[in-house]
mmCIF file of C-alpha atoms in Angstrom:
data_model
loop_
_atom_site.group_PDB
_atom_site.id
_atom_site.type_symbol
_atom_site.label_atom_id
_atom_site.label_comp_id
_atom_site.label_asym_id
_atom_site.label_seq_id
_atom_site.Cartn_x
_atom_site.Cartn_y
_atom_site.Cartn_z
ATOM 1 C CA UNK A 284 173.770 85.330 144.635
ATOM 2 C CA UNK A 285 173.777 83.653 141.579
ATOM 3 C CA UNK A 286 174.057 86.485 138.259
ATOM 4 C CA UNK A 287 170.711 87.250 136.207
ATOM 5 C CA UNK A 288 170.592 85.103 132.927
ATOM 6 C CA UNK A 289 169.978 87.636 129.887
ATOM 7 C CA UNK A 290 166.286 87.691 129.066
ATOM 8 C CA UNK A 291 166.787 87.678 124.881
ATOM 9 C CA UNK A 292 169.965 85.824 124.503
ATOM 10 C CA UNK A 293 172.414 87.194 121.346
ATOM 11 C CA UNK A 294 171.978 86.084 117.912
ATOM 12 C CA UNK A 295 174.779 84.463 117.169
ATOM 13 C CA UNK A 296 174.468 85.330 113.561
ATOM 14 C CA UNK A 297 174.526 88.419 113.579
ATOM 15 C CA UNK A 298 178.134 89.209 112.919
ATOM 16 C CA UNK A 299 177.079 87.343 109.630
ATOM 17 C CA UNK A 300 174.482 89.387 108.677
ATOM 18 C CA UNK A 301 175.994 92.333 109.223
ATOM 19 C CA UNK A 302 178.707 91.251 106.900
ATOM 20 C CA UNK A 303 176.596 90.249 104.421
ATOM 21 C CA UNK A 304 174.917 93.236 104.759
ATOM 22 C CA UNK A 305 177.617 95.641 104.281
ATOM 23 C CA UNK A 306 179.381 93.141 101.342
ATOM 24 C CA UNK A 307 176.155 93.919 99.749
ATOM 25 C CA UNK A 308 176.073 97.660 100.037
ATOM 26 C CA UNK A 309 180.050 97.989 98.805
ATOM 27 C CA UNK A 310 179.546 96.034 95.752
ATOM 28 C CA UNK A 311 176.035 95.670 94.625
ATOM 29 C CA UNK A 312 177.065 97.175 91.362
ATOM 30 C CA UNK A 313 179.081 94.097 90.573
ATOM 31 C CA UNK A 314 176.322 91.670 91.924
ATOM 32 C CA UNK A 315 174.209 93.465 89.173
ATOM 33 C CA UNK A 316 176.880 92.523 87.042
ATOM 34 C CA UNK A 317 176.743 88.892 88.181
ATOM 35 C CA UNK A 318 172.672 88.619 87.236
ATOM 36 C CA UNK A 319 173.408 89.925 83.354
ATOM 37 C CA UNK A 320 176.201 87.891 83.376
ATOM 38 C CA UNK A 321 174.512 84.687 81.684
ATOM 39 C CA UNK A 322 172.792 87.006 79.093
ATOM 40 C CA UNK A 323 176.199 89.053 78.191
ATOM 41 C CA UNK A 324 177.748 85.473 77.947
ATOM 42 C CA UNK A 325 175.114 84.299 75.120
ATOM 43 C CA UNK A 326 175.496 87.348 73.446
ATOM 44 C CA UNK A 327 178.916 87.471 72.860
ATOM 45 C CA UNK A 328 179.260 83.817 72.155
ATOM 46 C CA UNK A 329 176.058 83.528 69.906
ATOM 47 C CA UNK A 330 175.874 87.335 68.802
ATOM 48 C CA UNK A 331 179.297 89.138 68.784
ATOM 49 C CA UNK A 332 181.862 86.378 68.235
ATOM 50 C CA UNK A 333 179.948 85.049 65.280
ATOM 51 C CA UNK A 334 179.382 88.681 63.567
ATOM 52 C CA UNK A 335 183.345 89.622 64.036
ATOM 53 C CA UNK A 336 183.878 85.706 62.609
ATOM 54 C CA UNK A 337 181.673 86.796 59.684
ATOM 55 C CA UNK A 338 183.215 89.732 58.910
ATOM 56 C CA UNK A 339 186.631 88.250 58.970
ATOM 57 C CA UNK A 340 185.579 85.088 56.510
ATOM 58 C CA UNK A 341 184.024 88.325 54.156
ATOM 59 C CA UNK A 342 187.724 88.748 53.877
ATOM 60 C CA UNK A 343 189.111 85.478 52.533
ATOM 61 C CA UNK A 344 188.124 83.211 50.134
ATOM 62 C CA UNK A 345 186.600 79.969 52.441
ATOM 63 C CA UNK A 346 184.879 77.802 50.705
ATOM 64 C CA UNK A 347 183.970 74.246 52.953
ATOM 65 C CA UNK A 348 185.867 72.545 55.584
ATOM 66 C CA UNK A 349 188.455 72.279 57.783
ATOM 67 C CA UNK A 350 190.993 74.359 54.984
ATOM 68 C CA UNK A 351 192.640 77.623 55.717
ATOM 69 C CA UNK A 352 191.359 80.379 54.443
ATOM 70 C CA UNK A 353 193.054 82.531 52.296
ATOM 71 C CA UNK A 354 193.297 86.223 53.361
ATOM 72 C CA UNK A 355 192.181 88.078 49.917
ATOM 73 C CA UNK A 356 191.050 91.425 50.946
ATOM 74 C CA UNK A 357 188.279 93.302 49.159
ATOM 75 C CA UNK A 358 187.870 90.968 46.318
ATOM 76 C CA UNK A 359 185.123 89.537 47.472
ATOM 77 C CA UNK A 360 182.934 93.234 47.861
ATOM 78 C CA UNK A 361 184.605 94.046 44.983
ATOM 79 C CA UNK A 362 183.206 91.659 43.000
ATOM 80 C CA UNK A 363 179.836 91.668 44.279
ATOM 81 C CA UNK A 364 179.603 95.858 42.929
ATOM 82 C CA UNK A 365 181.228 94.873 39.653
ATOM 83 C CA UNK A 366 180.304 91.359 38.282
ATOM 84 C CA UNK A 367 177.691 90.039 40.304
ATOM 85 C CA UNK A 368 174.360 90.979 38.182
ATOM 86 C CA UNK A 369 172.615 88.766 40.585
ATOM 87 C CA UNK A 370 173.353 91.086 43.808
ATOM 88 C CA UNK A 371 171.916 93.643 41.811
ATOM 89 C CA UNK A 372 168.743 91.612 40.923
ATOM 90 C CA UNK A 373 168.193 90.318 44.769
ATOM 91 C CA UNK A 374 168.244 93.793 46.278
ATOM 92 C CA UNK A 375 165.828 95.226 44.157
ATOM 93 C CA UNK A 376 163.760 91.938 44.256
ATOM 94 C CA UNK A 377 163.848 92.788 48.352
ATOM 95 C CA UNK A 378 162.943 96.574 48.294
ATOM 96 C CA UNK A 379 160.201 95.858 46.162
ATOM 97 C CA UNK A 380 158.816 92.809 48.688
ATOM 98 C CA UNK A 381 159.287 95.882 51.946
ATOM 99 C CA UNK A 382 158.583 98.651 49.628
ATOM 100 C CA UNK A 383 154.553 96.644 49.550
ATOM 101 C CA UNK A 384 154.746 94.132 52.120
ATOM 102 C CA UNK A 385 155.524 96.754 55.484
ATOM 103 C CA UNK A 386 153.100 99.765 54.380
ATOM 104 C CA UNK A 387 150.249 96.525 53.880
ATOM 105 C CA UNK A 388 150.969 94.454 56.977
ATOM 106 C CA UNK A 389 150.749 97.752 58.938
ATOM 107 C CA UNK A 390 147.713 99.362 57.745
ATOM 108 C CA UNK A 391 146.147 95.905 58.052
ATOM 109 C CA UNK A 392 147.443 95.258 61.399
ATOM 110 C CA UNK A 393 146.199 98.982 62.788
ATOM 111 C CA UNK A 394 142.723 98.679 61.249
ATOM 112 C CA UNK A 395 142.420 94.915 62.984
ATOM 113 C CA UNK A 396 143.317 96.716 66.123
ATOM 114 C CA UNK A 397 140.834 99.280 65.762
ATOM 115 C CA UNK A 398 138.350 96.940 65.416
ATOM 116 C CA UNK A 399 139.378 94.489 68.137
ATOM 117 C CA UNK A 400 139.882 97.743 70.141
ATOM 118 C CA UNK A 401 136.162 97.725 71.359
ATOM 119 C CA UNK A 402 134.166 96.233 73.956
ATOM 120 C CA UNK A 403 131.273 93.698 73.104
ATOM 121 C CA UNK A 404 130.987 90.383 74.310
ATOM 122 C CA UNK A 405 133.482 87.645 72.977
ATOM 123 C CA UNK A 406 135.914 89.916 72.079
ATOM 124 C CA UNK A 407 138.720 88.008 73.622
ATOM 125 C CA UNK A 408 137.701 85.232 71.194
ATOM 126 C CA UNK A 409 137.963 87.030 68.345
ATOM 127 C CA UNK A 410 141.643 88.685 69.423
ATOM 128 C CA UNK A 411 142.982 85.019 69.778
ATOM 129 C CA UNK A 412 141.399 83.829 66.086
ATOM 130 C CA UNK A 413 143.010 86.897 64.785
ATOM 131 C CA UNK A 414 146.548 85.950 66.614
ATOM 132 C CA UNK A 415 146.578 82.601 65.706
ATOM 133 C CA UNK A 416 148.085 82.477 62.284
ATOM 134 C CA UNK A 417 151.181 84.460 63.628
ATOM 135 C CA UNK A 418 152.212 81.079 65.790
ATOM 136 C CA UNK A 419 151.510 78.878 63.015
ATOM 137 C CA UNK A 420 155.096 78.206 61.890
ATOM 138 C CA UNK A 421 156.354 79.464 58.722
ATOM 139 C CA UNK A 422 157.181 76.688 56.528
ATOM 140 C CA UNK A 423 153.720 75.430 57.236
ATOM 141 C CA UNK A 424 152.085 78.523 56.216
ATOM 142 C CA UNK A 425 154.406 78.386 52.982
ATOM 143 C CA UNK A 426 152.676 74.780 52.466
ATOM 144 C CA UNK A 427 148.951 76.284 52.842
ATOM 145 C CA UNK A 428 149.555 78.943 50.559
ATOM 146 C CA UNK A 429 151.529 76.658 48.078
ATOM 147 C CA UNK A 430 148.215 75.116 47.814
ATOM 148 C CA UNK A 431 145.808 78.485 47.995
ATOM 149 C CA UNK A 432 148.014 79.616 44.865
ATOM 150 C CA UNK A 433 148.247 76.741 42.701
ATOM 151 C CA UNK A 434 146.983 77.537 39.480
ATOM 152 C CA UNK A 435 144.569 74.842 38.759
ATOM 153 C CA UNK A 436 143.220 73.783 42.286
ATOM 154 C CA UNK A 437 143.789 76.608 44.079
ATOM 155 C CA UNK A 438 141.160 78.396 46.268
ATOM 156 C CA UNK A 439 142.050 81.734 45.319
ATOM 157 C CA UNK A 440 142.071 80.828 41.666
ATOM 158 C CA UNK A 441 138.742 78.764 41.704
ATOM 159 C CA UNK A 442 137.110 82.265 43.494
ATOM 160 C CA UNK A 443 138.572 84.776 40.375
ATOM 161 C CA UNK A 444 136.691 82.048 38.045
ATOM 162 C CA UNK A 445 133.439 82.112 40.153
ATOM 163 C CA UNK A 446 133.488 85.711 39.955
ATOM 164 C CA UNK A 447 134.116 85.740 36.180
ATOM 165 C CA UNK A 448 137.946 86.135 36.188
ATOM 166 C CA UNK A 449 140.795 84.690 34.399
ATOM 167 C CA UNK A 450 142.732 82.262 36.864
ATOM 168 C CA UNK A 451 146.396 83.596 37.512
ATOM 169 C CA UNK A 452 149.425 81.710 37.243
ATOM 170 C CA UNK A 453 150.670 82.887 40.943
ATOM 171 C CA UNK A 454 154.129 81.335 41.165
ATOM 172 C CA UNK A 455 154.863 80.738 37.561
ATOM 173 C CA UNK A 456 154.949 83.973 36.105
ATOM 174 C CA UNK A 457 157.217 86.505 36.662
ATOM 175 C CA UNK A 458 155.087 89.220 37.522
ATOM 176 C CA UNK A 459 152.961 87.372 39.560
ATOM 177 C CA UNK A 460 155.573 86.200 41.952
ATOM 178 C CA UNK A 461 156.468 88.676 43.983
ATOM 179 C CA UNK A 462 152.640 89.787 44.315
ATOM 180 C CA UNK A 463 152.569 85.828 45.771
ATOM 181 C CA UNK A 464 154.660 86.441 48.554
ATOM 182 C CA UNK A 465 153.457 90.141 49.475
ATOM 183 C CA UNK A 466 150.112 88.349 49.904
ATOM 184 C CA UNK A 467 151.684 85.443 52.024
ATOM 185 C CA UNK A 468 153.142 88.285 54.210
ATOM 186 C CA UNK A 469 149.975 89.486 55.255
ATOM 187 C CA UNK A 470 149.026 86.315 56.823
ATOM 188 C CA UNK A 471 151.469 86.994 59.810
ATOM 189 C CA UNK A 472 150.003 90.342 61.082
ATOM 190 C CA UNK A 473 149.265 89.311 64.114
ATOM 191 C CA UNK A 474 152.397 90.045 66.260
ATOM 192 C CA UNK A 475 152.161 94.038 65.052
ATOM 193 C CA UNK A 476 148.310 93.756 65.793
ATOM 194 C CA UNK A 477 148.659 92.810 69.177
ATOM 195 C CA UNK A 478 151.140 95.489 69.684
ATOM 196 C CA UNK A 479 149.115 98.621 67.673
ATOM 197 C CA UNK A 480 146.319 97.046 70.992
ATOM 198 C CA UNK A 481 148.697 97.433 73.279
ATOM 199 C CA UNK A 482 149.151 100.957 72.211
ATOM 200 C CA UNK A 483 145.582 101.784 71.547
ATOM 201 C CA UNK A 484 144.344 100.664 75.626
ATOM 202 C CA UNK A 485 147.176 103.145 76.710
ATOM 203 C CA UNK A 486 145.643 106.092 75.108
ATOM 204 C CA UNK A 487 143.686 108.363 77.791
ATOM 205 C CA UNK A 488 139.669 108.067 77.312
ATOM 206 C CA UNK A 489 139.698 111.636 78.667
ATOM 207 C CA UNK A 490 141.232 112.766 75.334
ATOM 208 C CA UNK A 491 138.244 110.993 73.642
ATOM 209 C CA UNK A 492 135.621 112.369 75.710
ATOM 210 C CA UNK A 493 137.091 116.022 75.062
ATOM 211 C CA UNK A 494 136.540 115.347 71.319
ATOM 212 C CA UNK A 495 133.357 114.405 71.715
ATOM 213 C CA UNK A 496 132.177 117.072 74.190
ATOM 214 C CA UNK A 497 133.714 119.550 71.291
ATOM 215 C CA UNK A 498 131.049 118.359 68.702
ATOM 216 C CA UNK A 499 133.785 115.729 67.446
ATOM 217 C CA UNK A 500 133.022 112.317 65.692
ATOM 218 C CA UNK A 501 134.985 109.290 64.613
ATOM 219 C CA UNK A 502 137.050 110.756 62.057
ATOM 220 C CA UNK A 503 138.380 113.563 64.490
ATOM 221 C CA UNK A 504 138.950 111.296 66.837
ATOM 222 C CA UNK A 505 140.617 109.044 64.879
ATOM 223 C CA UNK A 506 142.690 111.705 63.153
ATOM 224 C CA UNK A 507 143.332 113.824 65.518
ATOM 225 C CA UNK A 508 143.861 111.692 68.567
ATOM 226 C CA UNK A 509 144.520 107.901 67.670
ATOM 227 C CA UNK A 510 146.947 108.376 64.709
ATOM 228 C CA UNK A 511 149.105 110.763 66.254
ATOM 229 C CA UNK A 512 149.272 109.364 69.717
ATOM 230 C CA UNK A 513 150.001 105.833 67.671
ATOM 231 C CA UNK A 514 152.907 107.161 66.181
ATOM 232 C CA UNK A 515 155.406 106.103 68.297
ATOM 233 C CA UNK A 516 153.827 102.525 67.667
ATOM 234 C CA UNK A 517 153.931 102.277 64.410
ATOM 235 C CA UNK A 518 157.616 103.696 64.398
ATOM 236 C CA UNK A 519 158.232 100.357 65.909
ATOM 237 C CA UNK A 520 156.610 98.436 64.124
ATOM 238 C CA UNK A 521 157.979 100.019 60.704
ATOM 239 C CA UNK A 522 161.522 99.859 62.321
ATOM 240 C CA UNK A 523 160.766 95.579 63.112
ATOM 241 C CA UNK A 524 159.226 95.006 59.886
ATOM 242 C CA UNK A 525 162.120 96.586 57.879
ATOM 243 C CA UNK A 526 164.154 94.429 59.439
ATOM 244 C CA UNK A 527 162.449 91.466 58.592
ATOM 245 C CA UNK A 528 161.450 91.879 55.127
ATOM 246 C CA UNK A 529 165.320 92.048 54.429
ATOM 247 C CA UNK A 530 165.544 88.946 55.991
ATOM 248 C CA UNK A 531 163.037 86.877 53.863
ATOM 249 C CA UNK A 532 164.133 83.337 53.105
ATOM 250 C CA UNK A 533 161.884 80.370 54.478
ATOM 251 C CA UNK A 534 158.688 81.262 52.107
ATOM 252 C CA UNK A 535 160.737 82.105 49.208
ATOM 253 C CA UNK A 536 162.179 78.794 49.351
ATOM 254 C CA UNK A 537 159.249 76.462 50.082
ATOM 255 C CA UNK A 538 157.066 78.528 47.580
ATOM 256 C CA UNK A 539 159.317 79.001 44.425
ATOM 257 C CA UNK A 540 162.623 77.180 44.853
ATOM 258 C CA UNK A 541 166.286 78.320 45.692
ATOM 259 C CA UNK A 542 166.567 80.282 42.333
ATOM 260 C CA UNK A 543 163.848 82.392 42.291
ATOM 261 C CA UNK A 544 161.436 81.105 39.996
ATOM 262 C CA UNK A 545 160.871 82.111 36.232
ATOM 263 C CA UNK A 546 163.803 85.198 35.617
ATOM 264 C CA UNK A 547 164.745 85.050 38.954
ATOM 265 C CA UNK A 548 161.739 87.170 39.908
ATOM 266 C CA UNK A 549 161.502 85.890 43.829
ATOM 267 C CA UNK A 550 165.311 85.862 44.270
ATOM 268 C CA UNK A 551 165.425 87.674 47.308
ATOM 269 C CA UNK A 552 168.202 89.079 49.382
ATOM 270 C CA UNK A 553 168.619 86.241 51.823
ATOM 271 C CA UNK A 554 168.388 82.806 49.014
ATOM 272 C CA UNK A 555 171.198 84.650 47.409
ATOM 273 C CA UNK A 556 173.621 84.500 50.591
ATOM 274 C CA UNK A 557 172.118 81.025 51.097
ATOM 275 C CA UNK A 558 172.553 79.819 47.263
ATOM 276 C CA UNK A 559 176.780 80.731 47.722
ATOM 277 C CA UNK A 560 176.757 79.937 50.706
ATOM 278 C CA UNK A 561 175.556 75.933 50.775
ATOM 279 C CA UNK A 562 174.944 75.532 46.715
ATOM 280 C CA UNK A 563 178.431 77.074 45.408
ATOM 281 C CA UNK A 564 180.045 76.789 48.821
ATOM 282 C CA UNK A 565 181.833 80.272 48.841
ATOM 283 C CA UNK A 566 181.232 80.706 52.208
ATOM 284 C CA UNK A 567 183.618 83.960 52.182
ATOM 285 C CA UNK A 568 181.725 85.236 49.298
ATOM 286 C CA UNK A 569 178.252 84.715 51.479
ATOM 287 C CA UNK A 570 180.082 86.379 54.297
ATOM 288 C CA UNK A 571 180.319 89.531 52.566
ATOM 289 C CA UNK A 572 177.034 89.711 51.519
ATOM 290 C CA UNK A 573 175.458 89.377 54.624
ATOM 291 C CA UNK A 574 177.575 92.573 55.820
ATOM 292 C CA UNK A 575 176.458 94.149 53.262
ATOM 293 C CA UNK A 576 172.706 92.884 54.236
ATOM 294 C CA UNK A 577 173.628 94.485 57.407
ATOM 295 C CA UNK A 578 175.272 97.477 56.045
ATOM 296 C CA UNK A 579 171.822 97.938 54.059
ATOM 297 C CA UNK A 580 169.747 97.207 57.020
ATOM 298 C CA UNK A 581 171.854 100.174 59.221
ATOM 299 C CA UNK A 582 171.113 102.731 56.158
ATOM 300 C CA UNK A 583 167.154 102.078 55.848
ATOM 301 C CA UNK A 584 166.756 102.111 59.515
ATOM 302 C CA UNK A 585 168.779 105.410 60.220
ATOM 303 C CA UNK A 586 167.078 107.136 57.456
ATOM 304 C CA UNK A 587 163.582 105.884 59.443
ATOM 305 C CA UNK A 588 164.892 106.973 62.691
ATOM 306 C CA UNK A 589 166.508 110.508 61.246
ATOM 307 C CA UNK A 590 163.061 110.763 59.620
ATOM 308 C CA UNK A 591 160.773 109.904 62.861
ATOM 309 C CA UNK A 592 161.568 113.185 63.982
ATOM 310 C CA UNK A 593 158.675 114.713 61.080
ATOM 311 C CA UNK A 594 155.854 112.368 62.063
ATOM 312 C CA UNK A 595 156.404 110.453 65.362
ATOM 313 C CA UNK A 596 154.865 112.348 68.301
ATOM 314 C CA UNK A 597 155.501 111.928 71.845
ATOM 315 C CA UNK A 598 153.194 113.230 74.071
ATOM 316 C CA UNK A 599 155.146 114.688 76.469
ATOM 317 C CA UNK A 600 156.979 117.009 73.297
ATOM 318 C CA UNK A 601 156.304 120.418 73.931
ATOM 319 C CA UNK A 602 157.519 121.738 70.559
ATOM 320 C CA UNK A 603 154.947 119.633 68.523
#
């Protein structure tokens, strides 16, 4: 009698699978590993190499080239806190660009949100107009506002004289200048108005409609519900545009030019690395002031984050 043929014959692969399987279960923490392995590559090569390479060169005196450098210790930072007047002068140039430019770009970015926050028809139209500057790239928008500020053709000037007003001399006097390019950095709000949006949809309607139902109106719940629950928004977006106002170049140099116009009055931060850095070639000299940029960055934003702990509220604090 011939033997019965199995009626599901055996997967032959399934000594496979069940390796796979249980390879998968023993080291799926170094798979992980394996997926944020391209990312952890580009950062050390493009992010922590470079930074540890800057901070040595801070260190010697390079200049250009394929020379040595020479290891000279702190003479470098030494020099910049004792002889170099113009470190002095580009700091204080940059705190007062962030000291005007973050508190404006903010408040201009929330109230934009606020009013893009609503529902009528077209409103999607009106969020992309608002966007688009923010993509429009920078040395462009230096160009457009090179033009808007010139002193005999510009726009802005030929609207002070309509109204009855003396025309101003935007980028060629001293005091004018920085105003020049706190005004340019209100033209790229956008980014920090499409994230105070983001944060403004995630706020709970109920909260609203308990305002109202308690006799509230649109201060109250503006006040008491919007700002507070924005907070933690606009701690980012403080924290980002810190960061960035330190790190102010392209505008500076289409608008004015590398030394900072009349009295060095735009010589920011940044175009003073840049100036010994490709105009005096002291590349070792650069290198230390852009860990002291860094170093200057680290102190403004741990005083903001050390300082967050007054204002920034969380919902889900139960001591606030």
């Amino acid at each position: 009698m011939a033997e019965a043929q199995p009626l599901v014959q055996q997967d032959s692969q399934a000594p496979w699978r069940a390796w796979l399987t249980k390879f998968w279960f023993q080291h799926r923490s170094w798979i992980g590993f394996l997926f944020i392995a391209p990312w952890f590559l580009s950062f050390l090569l493009f992010d922590l190499m470079p930074f540890f390479a800057n901070l040595y060169l801070s260190f010697t005196d390079y200049s250009i080239g394929p020379v040595q450098p020479n290891w000279v210790g702190w003479q470098n930072y030494i020099e910049i806190f004792t002889k170099d007047e113009i470190f002095a002068k580009s700091v204080g140039n940059t705190v007062y660009y962030m000291a005007f430019s973050v508190p404006l770009s903010l408040a201009l970015a929330f109230v934009i949100a606020l009013l893009l926050n609503t529902r009528i028809r077209g409103m999607q139209i009106f969020r992309t107009i608002y966007y688009l500057p923010t993509i429009v790239p920078v040395v462009a928008a230096a160009i457009i506002f090179s033009g808007l500020l010139n002193t005999r053709y510009g726009f802005i000037n030929q609207f002070l004289v309509a109204v009855g007003l003396d025309p101003v001399r935007w980028l060629s006097r001293p005091e004018w200048i920085k105003p020049s390019l706190i005004i340019m950095s209100l033209w790229g709000f956008g980014a920090q108005m499409v994230i105070f949006l983001a944060g403004l949809q995630g706020i709970p309607q109920e909260l609203y409609e308990a305002v109202a139902i308690d006799g509230g109106n649109g201060w109250h719940r503006l006040r008491h519900i919007t700002i507070p629950l924005m907070t933690p928004t606009i701690f980012f977006n403080l924290i980002i545009g810190i960061i960035a106002s330190f790190q102010v170049f392209t505008q500076v140099f289409v608008l004015i030019d590398s030394d900072g116009g009349p009295l060095q009055a735009g010589l920011v931060y940044m175009m003073n690395v840049y100036n010994n850095a490709f105009r005096y070639f002291r590349k070792g000299y650069a290198a230390a002031l852009s860990v002291i940029l860094f170093l200057i960055i680290l102190v403004f934003t741990l005083i903001t984050v050390r300082t967050s702990d007054r204002w920034v509220f969380y919902g889900d604090d139960d001591d606030r």
